[in-house]
PDB file of C-alpha atoms in Angstrom:
ATOM      1  CA  UNK P   1       8.671 -28.444 -22.430  1.00 74.00           C
ATOM      2  CA  UNK P   2       6.857 -27.018 -19.555  1.00 83.00           C
ATOM      3  CA  UNK P   3       3.203 -26.693 -18.719  1.00 90.00           C
ATOM      4  CA  UNK P   4       0.615 -26.086 -16.118  1.00 94.00           C
ATOM      5  CA  UNK P   5      -2.939 -27.297 -15.718  1.00 95.00           C
ATOM      6  CA  UNK P   6      -5.236 -25.528 -13.467  1.00 96.00           C
ATOM      7  CA  UNK P   7      -7.847 -27.762 -12.697  1.00 95.00           C
ATOM      8  CA  UNK P   8     -10.781 -25.554 -12.109  1.00 95.00           C
ATOM      9  CA  UNK P   9     -11.501 -22.352 -14.008  1.00 95.00           C
ATOM     10  CA  UNK P  10     -13.954 -21.161 -11.378  1.00 97.00           C
ATOM     11  CA  UNK P  11     -14.166 -22.050  -7.737  1.00 98.00           C
ATOM     12  CA  UNK P  12     -16.903 -20.434  -5.271  1.00 98.00           C
ATOM     13  CA  UNK P  13     -16.480 -20.752  -1.626  1.00 98.00           C
ATOM     14  CA  UNK P  14     -18.304 -19.076   1.379  1.00 97.00           C
ATOM     15  CA  UNK P  15     -16.622 -16.462   3.406  1.00 97.00           C
ATOM     16  CA  UNK P  16     -14.859 -18.130   6.360  1.00 97.00           C
ATOM     17  CA  UNK P  17     -14.345 -21.710   4.698  1.00 98.00           C
ATOM     18  CA  UNK P  18     -11.411 -23.191   3.283  1.00 98.00           C
ATOM     19  CA  UNK P  19     -10.092 -22.470  -0.107  1.00 98.00           C
ATOM     20  CA  UNK P  20      -8.526 -24.845  -2.494  1.00 98.00           C
ATOM     21  CA  UNK P  21      -7.131 -24.012  -6.104  1.00 98.00           C
ATOM     22  CA  UNK P  22      -5.684 -27.116  -7.774  1.00 98.00           C
ATOM     23  CA  UNK P  23      -2.646 -27.008 -10.149  1.00 97.00           C
ATOM     24  CA  UNK P  24      -0.681 -29.649 -11.813  1.00 97.00           C
ATOM     25  CA  UNK P  25       2.514 -28.965 -13.710  1.00 94.00           C
ATOM     26  CA  UNK P  26       4.957 -30.887 -16.233  1.00 91.00           C
ATOM     27  CA  UNK P  27       8.257 -29.834 -16.469  1.00 81.00           C
ATOM     28  CA  UNK P  28      11.646 -31.220 -17.795  1.00 72.00           C
ATOM     29  CA  UNK P  29      13.763 -29.740 -15.155  1.00 72.00           C
ATOM     30  CA  UNK P  30      13.899 -29.014 -11.532  1.00 76.00           C
ATOM     31  CA  UNK P  31      11.099 -26.285 -11.503  1.00 83.00           C
ATOM     32  CA  UNK P  32      10.228 -23.276  -9.872  1.00 88.00           C
ATOM     33  CA  UNK P  33       6.373 -22.834  -9.254  1.00 92.00           C
ATOM     34  CA  UNK P  34       4.381 -19.597  -8.497  1.00 94.00           C
ATOM     35  CA  UNK P  35       1.074 -18.559  -7.615  1.00 97.00           C
ATOM     36  CA  UNK P  36       0.113 -15.049  -8.688  1.00 96.00           C
ATOM     37  CA  UNK P  37      -3.196 -12.904  -7.909  1.00 96.00           C
ATOM     38  CA  UNK P  38      -4.861 -10.862 -10.406  1.00 93.00           C
ATOM     39  CA  UNK P  39      -7.345  -8.431  -8.799  1.00 90.00           C
ATOM     40  CA  UNK P  40     -10.019  -6.779 -11.324  1.00 83.00           C
ATOM     41  CA  UNK P  41      -8.282  -4.158 -13.066  1.00 77.00           C
ATOM     42  CA  UNK P  42      -5.128  -4.642 -11.240  1.00 81.00           C
ATOM     43  CA  UNK P  43      -1.892  -5.845 -11.755  1.00 84.00           C
ATOM     44  CA  UNK P  44      -0.166  -9.182 -10.895  1.00 91.00           C
ATOM     45  CA  UNK P  45       0.853  -9.681  -7.606  1.00 92.00           C
ATOM     46  CA  UNK P  46       3.203 -12.719  -6.333  1.00 92.00           C
ATOM     47  CA  UNK P  47       1.561 -14.639  -3.441  1.00 95.00           C
ATOM     48  CA  UNK P  48       4.209 -17.368  -3.130  1.00 93.00           C
ATOM     49  CA  UNK P  49       6.935 -19.260  -4.751  1.00 91.00           C
ATOM     50  CA  UNK P  50       8.554 -22.703  -4.478  1.00 90.00           C
ATOM     51  CA  UNK P  51      12.154 -22.932  -5.462  1.00 82.00           C
ATOM     52  CA  UNK P  52      13.511 -26.455  -4.386  1.00 75.00           C
ATOM     53  CA  UNK P  53      13.662 -25.340  -0.646  1.00 75.00           C
ATOM     54  CA  UNK P  54      10.815 -26.299   1.852  1.00 83.00           C
ATOM     55  CA  UNK P  55       7.854 -28.289  -0.012  1.00 89.00           C
ATOM     56  CA  UNK P  56       5.504 -26.405   2.088  1.00 94.00           C
ATOM     57  CA  UNK P  57       5.461 -22.650   1.163  1.00 94.00           C
ATOM     58  CA  UNK P  58       3.685 -19.966   2.940  1.00 95.00           C
ATOM     59  CA  UNK P  59       2.827 -16.767   1.269  1.00 95.00           C
ATOM     60  CA  UNK P  60       1.011 -13.540   1.699  1.00 94.00           C
ATOM     61  CA  UNK P  61      -2.449 -12.963   3.011  1.00 94.00           C
ATOM     62  CA  UNK P  62      -2.610 -16.511   4.467  1.00 96.00           C
ATOM     63  CA  UNK P  63      -1.978 -18.499   1.374  1.00 97.00           C
ATOM     64  CA  UNK P  64       0.205 -21.593   1.285  1.00 97.00           C
ATOM     65  CA  UNK P  65       0.926 -24.059  -1.211  1.00 97.00           C
ATOM     66  CA  UNK P  66       2.522 -27.701  -1.030  1.00 95.00           C
ATOM     67  CA  UNK P  67       4.876 -28.974  -3.775  1.00 93.00           C
ATOM     68  CA  UNK P  68       4.379 -32.748  -4.273  1.00 93.00           C
ATOM     69  CA  UNK P  69       6.709 -34.058  -6.841  1.00 90.00           C
ATOM     70  CA  UNK P  70       5.189 -37.474  -7.013  1.00 91.00           C
ATOM     71  CA  UNK P  71       1.768 -35.885  -7.764  1.00 93.00           C
ATOM     72  CA  UNK P  72       3.324 -33.246  -9.846  1.00 93.00           C
ATOM     73  CA  UNK P  73       1.095 -30.934  -7.969  1.00 95.00           C
ATOM     74  CA  UNK P  74       1.109 -27.591  -6.414  1.00 96.00           C
ATOM     75  CA  UNK P  75      -2.287 -26.698  -4.921  1.00 98.00           C
ATOM     76  CA  UNK P  76      -2.981 -23.461  -3.307  1.00 98.00           C
ATOM     77  CA  UNK P  77      -4.971 -23.409  -0.009  1.00 98.00           C
ATOM     78  CA  UNK P  78      -6.189 -21.047   2.687  1.00 98.00           C
ATOM     79  CA  UNK P  79      -7.766 -21.962   5.851  1.00 97.00           C
ATOM     80  CA  UNK P  80     -10.385 -19.292   6.041  1.00 97.00           C
ATOM     81  CA  UNK P  81     -11.418 -17.329   2.795  1.00 97.00           C
ATOM     82  CA  UNK P  82     -12.087 -13.412   3.120  1.00 97.00           C
ATOM     83  CA  UNK P  83     -14.241 -11.314   0.593  1.00 96.00           C
ATOM     84  CA  UNK P  84     -11.164  -9.529  -0.322  1.00 95.00           C
ATOM     85  CA  UNK P  85      -9.795 -12.859  -1.694  1.00 97.00           C
ATOM     86  CA  UNK P  86     -12.133 -12.981  -4.629  1.00 96.00           C
ATOM     87  CA  UNK P  87      -9.795 -12.469  -7.729  1.00 96.00           C
ATOM     88  CA  UNK P  88      -8.184 -14.550 -10.557  1.00 95.00           C
ATOM     89  CA  UNK P  89      -5.377 -16.863  -9.505  1.00 97.00           C
ATOM     90  CA  UNK P  90      -2.619 -18.098 -11.833  1.00 96.00           C
ATOM     91  CA  UNK P  91      -0.513 -21.167 -11.124  1.00 97.00           C
ATOM     92  CA  UNK P  92       3.001 -20.642 -12.935  1.00 94.00           C
ATOM     93  CA  UNK P  93       5.907 -22.759 -13.779  1.00 91.00           C
ATOM     94  CA  UNK P  94       9.484 -21.615 -14.626  1.00 86.00           C
ATOM     95  CA  UNK P  95      12.229 -23.768 -16.117  1.00 73.00           C
ATOM     96  CA  UNK P  96      15.647 -22.171 -15.646  1.00 66.00           C
ATOM     97  CA  UNK P  97      18.343 -23.475 -17.689  1.00 56.00           C
ATOM     98  CA  UNK P  98      21.696 -22.398 -16.720  1.00 51.00           C
ATOM     99  CA  UNK P  99      22.845 -19.159 -18.459  1.00 54.00           C
ATOM    100  CA  UNK P 100      19.385 -18.308 -19.569  1.00 59.00           C
ATOM    101  CA  UNK P 101      16.513 -16.258 -18.018  1.00 61.00           C
ATOM    102  CA  UNK P 102      13.538 -17.827 -16.515  1.00 72.00           C
ATOM    103  CA  UNK P 103      10.793 -18.580 -19.028  1.00 80.00           C
ATOM    104  CA  UNK P 104       7.301 -18.335 -17.330  1.00 88.00           C
ATOM    105  CA  UNK P 105       4.417 -20.574 -18.458  1.00 90.00           C
ATOM    106  CA  UNK P 106       1.051 -19.497 -16.981  1.00 94.00           C
ATOM    107  CA  UNK P 107      -1.869 -21.620 -16.153  1.00 95.00           C
ATOM    108  CA  UNK P 108      -5.294 -20.712 -17.607  1.00 94.00           C
ATOM    109  CA  UNK P 109      -6.368 -19.156 -14.477  1.00 95.00           C
ATOM    110  CA  UNK P 110      -8.879 -19.943 -11.752  1.00 97.00           C
ATOM    111  CA  UNK P 111     -11.420 -17.456 -10.812  1.00 96.00           C
ATOM    112  CA  UNK P 112     -12.266 -17.370  -7.026  1.00 97.00           C
ATOM    113  CA  UNK P 113     -15.651 -15.995  -5.854  1.00 97.00           C
ATOM    114  CA  UNK P 114     -16.301 -15.833  -2.278  1.00 97.00           C
ATOM    115  CA  UNK P 115     -19.906 -15.320  -1.108  1.00 96.00           C
ATOM    116  CA  UNK P 116     -21.188 -14.077   2.347  1.00 92.00           C
TER     117      UNK P 116
ATOM    118  CA  UNK E   1      10.805  -6.141  -4.811  1.00 76.00           C
ATOM    119  CA  UNK E   2      11.060  -3.793  -7.926  1.00 85.00           C
ATOM    120  CA  UNK E   3       8.361  -1.306  -8.680  1.00 90.00           C
ATOM    121  CA  UNK E   4       7.551  -1.178 -12.228  1.00 94.00           C
ATOM    122  CA  UNK E   5       5.456   1.648 -13.924  1.00 95.00           C
ATOM    123  CA  UNK E   6       4.105   1.429 -17.481  1.00 96.00           C
ATOM    124  CA  UNK E   7       3.089   4.284 -19.994  1.00 97.00           C
ATOM    125  CA  UNK E   8       0.078   4.744 -21.112  1.00 96.00           C
ATOM    126  CA  UNK E   9      -2.032   2.891 -18.819  1.00 95.00           C
ATOM    127  CA  UNK E  10      -4.786   2.356 -21.366  1.00 96.00           C
ATOM    128  CA  UNK E  11      -5.253   3.534 -25.239  1.00 97.00           C
ATOM    129  CA  UNK E  12      -7.787   3.161 -27.822  1.00 97.00           C
ATOM    130  CA  UNK E  13      -6.268   3.045 -31.431  1.00 97.00           C
ATOM    131  CA  UNK E  14      -7.251   2.963 -34.870  1.00 97.00           C
ATOM    132  CA  UNK E  15      -6.621  -0.105 -36.890  1.00 97.00           C
ATOM    133  CA  UNK E  16      -3.488   0.131 -39.106  1.00 97.00           C
ATOM    134  CA  UNK E  17      -1.499   2.653 -36.456  1.00 97.00           C
ATOM    135  CA  UNK E  18       0.960   1.586 -33.965  1.00 98.00           C
ATOM    136  CA  UNK E  19       1.624   2.332 -30.103  1.00 98.00           C
ATOM    137  CA  UNK E  20       4.451   2.197 -28.211  1.00 98.00           C
ATOM    138  CA  UNK E  21       4.320   1.331 -24.503  1.00 98.00           C
ATOM    139  CA  UNK E  22       6.921   2.365 -21.884  1.00 98.00           C
ATOM    140  CA  UNK E  23       7.979   0.074 -19.147  1.00 97.00           C
ATOM    141  CA  UNK E  24      10.374   1.709 -16.208  1.00 97.00           C
ATOM    142  CA  UNK E  25      11.790  -0.026 -13.398  1.00 96.00           C
ATOM    143  CA  UNK E  26      12.942   1.547 -10.131  1.00 95.00           C
ATOM    144  CA  UNK E  27      16.283  -0.445 -10.220  1.00 92.00           C
ATOM    145  CA  UNK E  28      18.771  -1.975 -12.652  1.00 92.00           C
ATOM    146  CA  UNK E  29      17.700  -5.096 -13.929  1.00 90.00           C
ATOM    147  CA  UNK E  30      19.295  -7.568 -16.526  1.00 86.00           C
ATOM    148  CA  UNK E  31      16.219  -9.088 -17.985  1.00 87.00           C
ATOM    149  CA  UNK E  32      12.780  -7.513 -18.898  1.00 92.00           C
ATOM    150  CA  UNK E  33       9.812  -9.509 -20.383  1.00 94.00           C
ATOM    151  CA  UNK E  34       6.747  -8.427 -22.158  1.00 96.00           C
ATOM    152  CA  UNK E  35       3.634 -10.417 -22.066  1.00 96.00           C
ATOM    153  CA  UNK E  36       0.125 -10.213 -23.629  1.00 96.00           C
ATOM    154  CA  UNK E  37      -2.771 -11.051 -21.954  1.00 93.00           C
ATOM    155  CA  UNK E  38      -5.993 -11.172 -24.232  1.00 93.00           C
ATOM    156  CA  UNK E  39      -9.447 -10.759 -22.959  1.00 89.00           C
ATOM    157  CA  UNK E  40     -10.308 -13.505 -20.574  1.00 85.00           C
ATOM    158  CA  UNK E  41      -7.188 -15.181 -21.173  1.00 88.00           C
ATOM    159  CA  UNK E  42      -4.142 -15.988 -19.122  1.00 90.00           C
ATOM    160  CA  UNK E  43      -0.652 -14.346 -19.927  1.00 92.00           C
ATOM    161  CA  UNK E  44       1.411 -15.223 -22.928  1.00 94.00           C
ATOM    162  CA  UNK E  45       5.125 -14.289 -23.242  1.00 93.00           C
ATOM    163  CA  UNK E  46       5.968 -12.222 -26.202  1.00 96.00           C
ATOM    164  CA  UNK E  47       9.790 -11.706 -25.861  1.00 94.00           C
ATOM    165  CA  UNK E  48      12.470 -11.359 -23.396  1.00 92.00           C
ATOM    166  CA  UNK E  49      14.623  -8.178 -23.569  1.00 91.00           C
ATOM    167  CA  UNK E  50      18.171  -8.194 -22.488  1.00 86.00           C
ATOM    168  CA  UNK E  51      19.982  -4.837 -22.321  1.00 82.00           C
ATOM    169  CA  UNK E  52      22.559  -4.586 -25.118  1.00 79.00           C
ATOM    170  CA  UNK E  53      21.275  -7.401 -27.183  1.00 81.00           C
ATOM    171  CA  UNK E  54      18.439  -7.874 -29.493  1.00 86.00           C
ATOM    172  CA  UNK E  55      14.820  -9.226 -27.842  1.00 91.00           C
ATOM    173  CA  UNK E  56      14.382 -12.917 -28.045  1.00 91.00           C
ATOM    174  CA  UNK E  57      10.884 -13.516 -29.324  1.00 94.00           C
ATOM    175  CA  UNK E  58       8.482 -16.291 -28.508  1.00 93.00           C
ATOM    176  CA  UNK E  59       6.781 -18.575 -31.198  1.00 92.00           C
ATOM    177  CA  UNK E  60       4.203 -16.707 -32.858  1.00 95.00           C
ATOM    178  CA  UNK E  61       5.468 -13.309 -32.206  1.00 96.00           C
ATOM    179  CA  UNK E  62       7.721 -11.552 -34.650  1.00 96.00           C
ATOM    180  CA  UNK E  63      10.009  -8.388 -34.411  1.00 96.00           C
ATOM    181  CA  UNK E  64       8.248  -6.741 -37.330  1.00 97.00           C
ATOM    182  CA  UNK E  65       5.074  -6.580 -35.278  1.00 97.00           C
ATOM    183  CA  UNK E  66       6.398  -6.016 -31.997  1.00 97.00           C
ATOM    184  CA  UNK E  67       9.725  -4.162 -31.978  1.00 96.00           C
ATOM    185  CA  UNK E  68      11.231  -4.006 -28.606  1.00 96.00           C
ATOM    186  CA  UNK E  69      13.915  -1.645 -27.346  1.00 94.00           C
ATOM    187  CA  UNK E  70      16.066  -1.950 -24.176  1.00 93.00           C
ATOM    188  CA  UNK E  71      18.425   1.199 -24.292  1.00 92.00           C
ATOM    189  CA  UNK E  72      19.216   0.835 -20.582  1.00 92.00           C
ATOM    190  CA  UNK E  73      18.874  -1.422 -17.304  1.00 92.00           C
ATOM    191  CA  UNK E  74      15.945   0.289 -16.275  1.00 94.00           C
ATOM    192  CA  UNK E  75      13.728   0.780 -19.311  1.00 95.00           C
ATOM    193  CA  UNK E  76      12.185  -0.914 -22.385  1.00 96.00           C
ATOM    194  CA  UNK E  77       9.626  -0.363 -24.971  1.00 97.00           C
ATOM    195  CA  UNK E  78       7.351  -2.509 -26.740  1.00 98.00           C
ATOM    196  CA  UNK E  79       5.674  -1.369 -29.834  1.00 98.00           C
ATOM    197  CA  UNK E  80       2.579  -2.909 -31.450  1.00 98.00           C
ATOM    198  CA  UNK E  81       2.549  -2.144 -35.006  1.00 98.00           C
ATOM    199  CA  UNK E  82      -0.074  -2.167 -37.710  1.00 97.00           C
ATOM    200  CA  UNK E  83      -2.493  -2.903 -35.274  1.00 97.00           C
ATOM    201  CA  UNK E  84      -5.628  -4.890 -35.736  1.00 97.00           C
ATOM    202  CA  UNK E  85      -8.829  -5.378 -33.505  1.00 96.00           C
ATOM    203  CA  UNK E  86      -6.941  -8.928 -32.647  1.00 95.00           C
ATOM    204  CA  UNK E  87      -4.394  -6.985 -30.930  1.00 97.00           C
ATOM    205  CA  UNK E  88      -6.693  -5.732 -28.262  1.00 97.00           C
ATOM    206  CA  UNK E  89      -5.097  -6.966 -25.026  1.00 96.00           C
ATOM    207  CA  UNK E  90      -3.384  -6.167 -22.054  1.00 95.00           C
ATOM    208  CA  UNK E  91       0.396  -5.555 -22.490  1.00 97.00           C
ATOM    209  CA  UNK E  92       2.505  -6.339 -19.330  1.00 96.00           C
ATOM    210  CA  UNK E  93       6.263  -5.851 -18.739  1.00 96.00           C
ATOM    211  CA  UNK E  94       7.819  -7.879 -16.069  1.00 94.00           C
ATOM    212  CA  UNK E  95      11.409  -8.011 -14.400  1.00 92.00           C
ATOM    213  CA  UNK E  96      13.078 -10.661 -12.739  1.00 86.00           C
ATOM    214  CA  UNK E  97      15.371 -10.074  -9.479  1.00 81.00           C
ATOM    215  CA  UNK E  98      18.130 -12.068  -8.071  1.00 78.00           C
ATOM    216  CA  UNK E  99      16.048 -14.697  -6.327  1.00 76.00           C
ATOM    217  CA  UNK E 100      14.174 -15.433  -9.716  1.00 75.00           C
ATOM    218  CA  UNK E 101      10.803 -13.560  -8.625  1.00 81.00           C
ATOM    219  CA  UNK E 102       9.467 -11.910 -11.429  1.00 86.00           C
ATOM    220  CA  UNK E 103       7.365  -8.574 -10.826  1.00 91.00           C
ATOM    221  CA  UNK E 104       4.852  -7.425 -13.105  1.00 93.00           C
ATOM    222  CA  UNK E 105       3.961  -3.738 -14.106  1.00 94.00           C
ATOM    223  CA  UNK E 106       0.059  -2.614 -14.065  1.00 93.00           C
ATOM    224  CA  UNK E 107      -0.338  -3.164 -17.785  1.00 94.00           C
ATOM    225  CA  UNK E 108      -1.336  -1.314 -20.438  1.00 96.00           C
ATOM    226  CA  UNK E 109      -4.797  -2.031 -21.841  1.00 95.00           C
ATOM    227  CA  UNK E 110      -5.225  -1.598 -25.407  1.00 97.00           C
ATOM    228  CA  UNK E 111      -8.297  -1.512 -27.465  1.00 97.00           C
ATOM    229  CA  UNK E 112      -7.919  -1.313 -31.437  1.00 97.00           C
ATOM    230  CA  UNK E 113     -11.141  -0.229 -33.307  1.00 96.00           C
TER     231      UNK E 113
END
């Protein structure tokens, strides 16, 4: 069984300071990992994904995440927060079993607040 | 990436009635998925819909309550049957592309009174 733990339900940063959103995962197989962002009253947007290639993954809008197997972590970072980054962020794990569709398991979400 | 639309975008329904949500994709896809996002919560997978076969439901979801159709490779519907206030949620469809990325529709916000 797969699971995801987002360690912070709410993170608040000042504009221009670094962002760190923490995620730990559990998976029986070689997982694919994703970060999605959901702005208020908007749909989900894929930020980045890890699928067993490079462990440091770069995504859109300056975000990146590092896959650390030894720590079972996939933390999301950004060097400098912008007001437009304020949103809900979901860490997602996918176990792909041969011949079947990916089943996504979502974390509980981290609400990022960016202040002036 | 796939472009996904859903209808309706939102609805307010009376308890005991049913609502059918439509999901349209701009390209042919094998797998489509339906999720529920209850207020202030994360997303939970309801079922996986493969064209030409019956949908596969996750634990806690049954076909009588959430019947799904998948008539072709670009379209699917989810019906929420015999609604109660507990069914008030955002319902989202998604598709998976060949790189195993899932793209989500804008969601249907359902309120049951």
